[in-house]
Amino acid sequence: MKLCLALAQINTVLGNVQKNLEKHLAIIEEANSRGADLVVFPELSLTGYVLQDLTPMVACRPRVDDPVFAPLLAASQRLDIVVGFVEEDVRNRFYIAAAYLSRGKVLHVHRKVYLPTYGLFDEGRFFAWGDSVQAFDTAYGRVGMLICEDFWHASPPYLLWLDGADLFIFMSASPGRGVTGKDVLDSSRWVNHILRAYASLYTSFVAHTNRVGFEDGLNFWGQAALYDPNGELLAEGPAFEEALTLVEVDLNQLHRTRARLPLLRDERTALVQRELNRIVSDRTHFSGR
């Protein structure tokens, strides 16, 4: 089975949802004309990243009667779409979220679980954290989505793997950091290091989209990427510029890799559950929150 995947690394206009929506629709049209089955945008692609007090003004709800999602859902009749946005729930809490749209429906919404509030990051002051990590079914197999800081923690990808995800979609708004004089930024090197590791450990496809452009002094570096279940890099977008990177994915590689390397078959989930229960119940054990 084949999947033509389009990775859209774009610049956004901070707080201008309408302008960003127009760019999304144009890129979706281009991806469709080039034969894509699925197009993936970065974290907060509809809003921009450093929102702070703008957060309530750019929030929306992923429904057909929402003026932002209505045209995106219509466009999803032609190909599947993953977008990043600010979600407002019924209790008026705001989440960094990603929605998977297909055939006019919202198949899944992931709310960012880990909100970095350290260094140059301030997400915990403006957003609520998500409390669920789940895979879901699509026409191209079972998929899991995570947003930026989520995939810096080992547990969310592991949970998605156990929940059946064969394609991991990671979205980020990762600013460039660590200028060392080498040909890549430290932030880019570290992200691609863990993407390759997850693809290899979980014998799964790992797709990553990162935004580009400048915002409030931050420079986002792009370089969308796709790794196969062997940890091999199949495609990579350019650094620091907008691009739509298309790659054809041979989903049968899952079978070939897992027949050779049966890590999933041999995973001992009951042991993991038992030891986690022990660690959580032991109040003298320093296991984080």
Short mmCIF file of C-alpha atoms in Angstrom, two decimals:
data_model
loop_
_atom_site.label_atom_id
_atom_site.label_comp_id
_atom_site.label_asym_id
_atom_site.label_seq_id
_atom_site.Cartn_x
_atom_site.Cartn_y
_atom_site.Cartn_z
CA MET A 1 0.00 0.00 0.00
CA LYS A 2 1.28 3.45 -0.93
CA LEU A 3 0.77 6.83 0.72
CA CYS A 4 1.82 10.10 -0.89
CA LEU A 5 2.68 12.35 2.04
CA ALA A 6 3.08 16.14 1.74
CA LEU A 7 5.00 17.94 4.50
CA ALA A 8 4.17 21.65 4.54
CA GLN A 9 6.72 23.80 6.35
CA ILE A 10 5.23 27.29 6.27
CA ASN A 11 5.61 30.75 7.73
CA THR A 12 2.58 32.15 9.55
CA VAL A 13 1.30 35.62 10.39
CA LEU A 14 0.98 35.94 14.15
CA GLY A 15 -2.67 36.23 15.15
CA ASN A 16 -4.04 36.55 11.60
CA VAL A 17 -6.09 33.37 11.28
CA GLN A 18 -7.80 34.43 8.04
CA LYS A 19 -4.53 35.08 6.22
CA ASN A 20 -3.06 31.83 7.51
CA LEU A 21 -6.21 29.96 6.47
CA GLU A 22 -5.90 31.31 2.93
CA LYS A 23 -2.30 30.03 2.79
CA HIS A 24 -3.44 26.61 4.04
CA LEU A 25 -6.11 26.34 1.37
CA ALA A 26 -3.64 27.31 -1.37
CA ILE A 27 -1.09 24.74 -0.19
CA ILE A 28 -3.77 22.07 0.12
CA GLU A 29 -4.76 22.77 -3.48
CA GLU A 30 -1.12 22.49 -4.58
CA ALA A 31 -0.63 19.25 -2.64
CA ASN A 32 -3.78 17.81 -4.18
CA SER A 33 -2.66 18.78 -7.71
CA ARG A 34 0.67 17.02 -7.09
CA GLY A 35 -1.06 13.79 -6.05
CA ALA A 36 -0.76 13.95 -2.27
CA ASP A 37 -2.99 11.76 -0.11
CA LEU A 38 -2.18 13.54 3.16
CA VAL A 39 -0.79 17.03 3.85
CA VAL A 40 0.64 17.88 7.28
CA PHE A 41 1.12 21.43 8.61
CA PRO A 42 3.23 22.49 11.65
CA GLU A 43 2.26 23.28 15.23
CA LEU A 44 -0.14 26.26 15.55
CA SER A 45 -0.04 26.66 11.78
CA LEU A 46 -3.32 28.61 11.73
CA THR A 47 -2.35 31.12 14.40
CA GLY A 48 1.38 31.61 14.88
CA TYR A 49 3.28 30.61 17.99
CA VAL A 50 4.00 33.48 20.43
CA LEU A 51 0.33 34.24 21.03
CA GLN A 52 0.23 35.09 24.72
CA ASP A 53 -2.74 37.49 25.24
CA LEU A 54 -3.92 36.87 21.65
CA THR A 55 -4.83 33.28 22.56
CA PRO A 56 -8.59 33.78 23.20
CA MET A 57 -8.98 35.84 20.02
CA VAL A 58 -7.59 33.16 17.67
CA ALA A 59 -9.21 30.10 19.26
CA CYS A 60 -11.73 27.99 17.37
CA ARG A 61 -13.52 24.66 17.54
CA PRO A 62 -12.99 21.86 15.00
CA ARG A 63 -16.59 21.62 13.76
CA VAL A 64 -18.29 22.02 10.42
CA ASP A 65 -20.11 25.15 11.63
CA ASP A 66 -16.84 26.86 12.61
CA PRO A 67 -15.85 29.52 10.01
CA VAL A 68 -12.20 28.44 10.11
CA PHE A 69 -12.78 24.69 9.93
CA ALA A 70 -15.66 24.74 7.43
CA PRO A 71 -13.42 25.36 4.37
CA LEU A 72 -10.75 22.99 5.69
CA LEU A 73 -13.28 20.21 6.13
CA ALA A 74 -14.57 20.84 2.62
CA ALA A 75 -11.00 20.62 1.30
CA SER A 76 -10.53 17.33 3.16
CA GLN A 77 -12.97 15.70 0.73
CA ARG A 78 -10.03 15.61 -1.72
CA LEU A 79 -7.16 14.62 0.60
CA ASP A 80 -6.51 14.17 4.30
CA ILE A 81 -5.25 17.23 6.23
CA VAL A 82 -3.48 17.78 9.55
CA VAL A 83 -3.55 21.36 10.90
CA GLY A 84 -2.33 23.06 14.06
CA PHE A 85 -4.60 25.48 15.91
CA VAL A 86 -5.78 26.81 19.27
CA GLU A 87 -8.81 24.88 20.50
CA GLU A 88 -11.34 26.35 22.92
CA ASP A 89 -13.41 23.84 24.84
CA VAL A 90 -16.92 24.22 26.25
CA ARG A 91 -15.51 25.51 29.55
CA ASN A 92 -13.46 28.17 27.75
CA ARG A 93 -10.09 26.55 28.26
CA PHE A 94 -7.51 26.90 25.50
CA TYR A 95 -5.29 24.15 24.13
CA ILE A 96 -2.48 23.87 21.62
CA ALA A 97 -4.09 21.29 19.36
CA ALA A 98 -3.81 19.38 16.10
CA ALA A 99 -6.72 18.05 14.05
CA TYR A 100 -6.76 15.24 11.49
CA LEU A 101 -9.42 15.91 8.83
CA SER A 102 -10.61 13.35 6.29
CA ARG A 103 -13.57 13.20 3.89
CA GLY A 104 -15.29 16.13 5.51
CA LYS A 105 -14.95 14.83 9.07
CA VAL A 106 -12.70 15.44 12.08
CA LEU A 107 -11.17 12.02 12.74
CA HIS A 108 -9.10 13.03 15.74
CA VAL A 109 -7.93 16.00 17.81
CA HIS A 110 -4.77 15.85 19.90
CA ARG A 111 -4.24 18.40 22.66
CA LYS A 112 -0.63 19.07 23.56
CA VAL A 113 0.17 17.19 26.75
CA TYR A 114 3.49 18.76 27.75
CA LEU A 115 3.65 22.57 27.83
CA PRO A 116 7.22 23.88 28.09
CA THR A 117 7.42 26.75 30.56
CA TYR A 118 11.15 27.25 30.91
CA GLY A 119 13.87 29.18 29.12
CA LEU A 120 12.30 31.05 26.20
CA PHE A 121 9.05 29.05 26.41
CA ASP A 122 5.97 30.31 28.29
CA GLU A 123 3.14 27.98 27.22
CA GLY A 124 1.96 27.01 30.70
CA ARG A 125 0.85 30.58 31.41
CA PHE A 126 -1.63 30.69 28.52
CA PHE A 127 -2.74 27.14 27.73
CA ALA A 128 -4.31 24.17 29.48
CA TRP A 129 -2.56 20.83 29.05
CA GLY A 130 -4.10 17.90 27.22
CA ASP A 131 -4.68 14.69 29.13
CA SER A 132 -4.91 11.99 26.49
CA VAL A 133 -2.55 10.17 24.10
CA GLN A 134 -4.41 7.98 21.62
CA ALA A 135 -3.90 6.50 18.17
CA PHE A 136 -6.73 6.49 15.63
CA ASP A 137 -7.70 4.80 12.37
CA THR A 138 -7.41 6.42 8.94
CA ALA A 139 -7.67 5.22 5.35
CA TYR A 140 -3.87 4.75 5.46
CA GLY A 141 -3.63 2.79 8.68
CA ARG A 142 -3.45 3.69 12.33
CA VAL A 143 -1.92 7.07 13.12
CA GLY A 144 -0.71 8.92 16.22
CA MET A 145 -0.10 12.66 16.55
CA LEU A 146 2.12 14.56 18.99
CA ILE A 147 3.04 18.22 19.26
CA CYS A 148 6.63 19.39 19.86
CA GLU A 149 7.41 18.98 23.59
CA ASP A 150 5.26 15.83 23.63
CA PHE A 151 7.86 13.92 21.65
CA TRP A 152 10.72 15.06 23.87
CA HIS A 153 9.20 12.79 26.53
CA ALA A 154 9.55 9.05 26.06
CA SER A 155 6.07 8.05 27.25
CA PRO A 156 3.75 9.61 24.58
CA PRO A 157 5.40 7.89 21.57
CA TYR A 158 5.53 4.65 23.55
CA LEU A 159 1.80 4.88 24.33
CA LEU A 160 0.97 5.56 20.68
CA TRP A 161 3.05 2.54 19.64
CA LEU A 162 1.22 0.29 22.09
CA ASP A 163 -2.09 1.76 20.87
CA GLY A 164 -1.36 0.61 17.34
CA ALA A 165 0.15 3.65 15.59
CA ASP A 166 2.24 2.73 12.54
CA LEU A 167 2.61 6.34 11.36
CA PHE A 168 3.69 8.96 13.90
CA ILE A 169 2.95 12.56 12.94
CA PHE A 170 5.01 15.05 14.93
CA MET A 171 4.35 18.78 14.54
CA SER A 172 6.46 21.58 15.95
CA ALA A 173 7.18 25.28 16.06
CA SER A 174 10.80 24.77 17.02
CA PRO A 175 12.99 27.88 17.19
CA GLY A 176 16.60 27.70 16.12
CA ARG A 177 19.05 27.36 19.00
CA GLY A 178 22.65 26.28 19.43
CA VAL A 179 24.73 28.01 16.74
CA THR A 180 27.98 26.05 16.90
CA GLY A 181 29.59 26.77 13.55
CA LYS A 182 28.54 23.37 12.20
CA ASP A 183 26.30 22.96 9.17
CA VAL A 184 23.15 22.43 11.29
CA LEU A 185 21.71 24.04 14.40
CA ASP A 186 21.85 22.09 17.64
CA SER A 187 18.04 22.19 17.85
CA SER A 188 17.75 20.65 14.38
CA ARG A 189 20.36 18.00 15.16
CA TRP A 190 18.65 16.97 18.40
CA VAL A 191 15.16 16.81 16.90
CA ASN A 192 16.28 14.63 14.00
CA HIS A 193 18.26 12.47 16.40
CA ILE A 194 15.13 11.55 18.37
CA LEU A 195 12.98 11.22 15.23
CA ARG A 196 15.39 8.60 13.91
CA ALA A 197 15.48 6.90 17.30
CA TYR A 198 11.68 6.62 17.54
CA ALA A 199 11.40 5.28 13.98
CA SER A 200 13.99 2.62 14.78
CA LEU A 201 12.76 1.71 18.28
CA TYR A 202 9.12 1.49 17.26
CA THR A 203 9.75 0.15 13.74
CA SER A 204 7.28 2.76 12.46
CA PHE A 205 7.15 5.70 10.08
CA VAL A 206 7.87 9.07 11.71
CA ALA A 207 6.90 12.29 9.92
CA HIS A 208 7.83 15.72 11.26
CA THR A 209 6.77 19.21 10.15
CA ASN A 210 8.33 22.35 11.60
CA ARG A 211 7.47 25.92 10.72
CA VAL A 212 9.80 28.56 9.27
CA GLY A 213 10.11 32.34 9.49
CA PHE A 214 10.66 34.91 12.25
CA GLU A 215 8.32 35.75 15.11
CA ASP A 216 8.98 37.91 18.16
CA GLY A 217 12.74 37.41 17.82
CA LEU A 218 12.51 33.64 17.23
CA ASN A 219 13.76 32.03 14.01
CA PHE A 220 12.07 28.74 13.06
CA TRP A 221 14.25 26.37 11.04
CA GLY A 222 11.89 24.15 9.02
CA GLN A 223 13.53 20.97 7.66
CA ALA A 224 10.45 18.73 7.59
CA ALA A 225 11.47 15.08 7.58
CA LEU A 226 10.22 11.53 7.15
CA TYR A 227 11.93 8.43 8.56
CA ASP A 228 11.04 4.84 7.71
CA PRO A 229 10.76 1.87 10.16
CA ASN A 230 14.48 1.18 9.69
CA GLY A 231 15.35 4.68 10.85
CA GLU A 232 16.34 5.72 7.33
CA LEU A 233 15.70 9.31 6.22
CA LEU A 234 13.33 9.21 3.23
CA ALA A 235 12.81 12.94 2.70
CA GLU A 236 13.90 16.26 4.15
CA GLY A 237 12.77 19.80 3.46
CA PRO A 238 15.13 22.78 3.20
CA ALA A 239 16.18 24.91 6.16
CA PHE A 240 14.73 28.37 6.84
CA GLU A 241 12.38 28.57 3.85
CA GLU A 242 8.84 27.62 3.00
CA ALA A 243 8.50 24.34 1.14
CA LEU A 244 6.08 21.55 0.33
CA THR A 245 8.01 18.28 0.44
CA LEU A 246 6.27 15.28 -1.14
CA VAL A 247 7.36 11.70 -0.60
CA GLU A 248 5.79 8.38 -1.53
CA VAL A 249 5.60 6.03 1.44
CA ASP A 250 5.64 2.26 0.93
CA LEU A 251 3.57 1.09 3.89
CA ASN A 252 4.64 -2.51 3.22
CA GLN A 253 7.99 -1.56 4.76
CA LEU A 254 6.30 -2.06 8.13
CA HIS A 255 5.92 -5.77 7.34
CA ARG A 256 9.47 -6.15 6.03
CA THR A 257 11.09 -4.44 9.01
CA ARG A 258 8.99 -6.10 11.71
CA ALA A 259 9.50 -9.58 10.21
CA ARG A 260 13.23 -8.99 10.63
CA LEU A 261 13.10 -7.10 13.93
CA PRO A 262 10.12 -8.22 16.08
CA LEU A 263 10.42 -5.57 18.81
CA LEU A 264 6.67 -5.02 18.90
CA ARG A 265 6.00 -8.75 19.20
CA ASP A 266 8.34 -9.08 22.17
CA GLU A 267 7.25 -5.97 24.09
CA ARG A 268 6.17 -6.93 27.65
CA THR A 269 3.36 -4.49 28.39
CA ALA A 270 2.13 -6.29 31.50
CA LEU A 271 5.60 -6.01 33.02
CA VAL A 272 5.67 -2.29 32.20
CA GLN A 273 2.27 -1.76 33.81
CA ARG A 274 3.28 -3.69 36.93
CA GLU A 275 6.52 -1.78 37.38
CA LEU A 276 4.84 1.59 36.73
CA ASN A 277 2.27 0.79 39.42
CA ARG A 278 5.10 -0.03 41.81
CA ILE A 279 7.00 3.18 41.01
CA VAL A 280 3.92 5.41 41.30
CA SER A 281 2.83 3.85 44.58
CA ASP A 282 6.30 4.15 46.12
CA ARG A 283 6.30 7.65 47.62
CA THR A 284 10.03 7.49 48.28
CA HIS A 285 10.76 6.98 44.57
CA PHE A 286 11.68 10.13 42.68
CA SER A 287 9.78 9.59 39.43
CA GLY A 288 8.74 13.14 38.55
CA ARG A 289 5.21 14.46 38.94
#
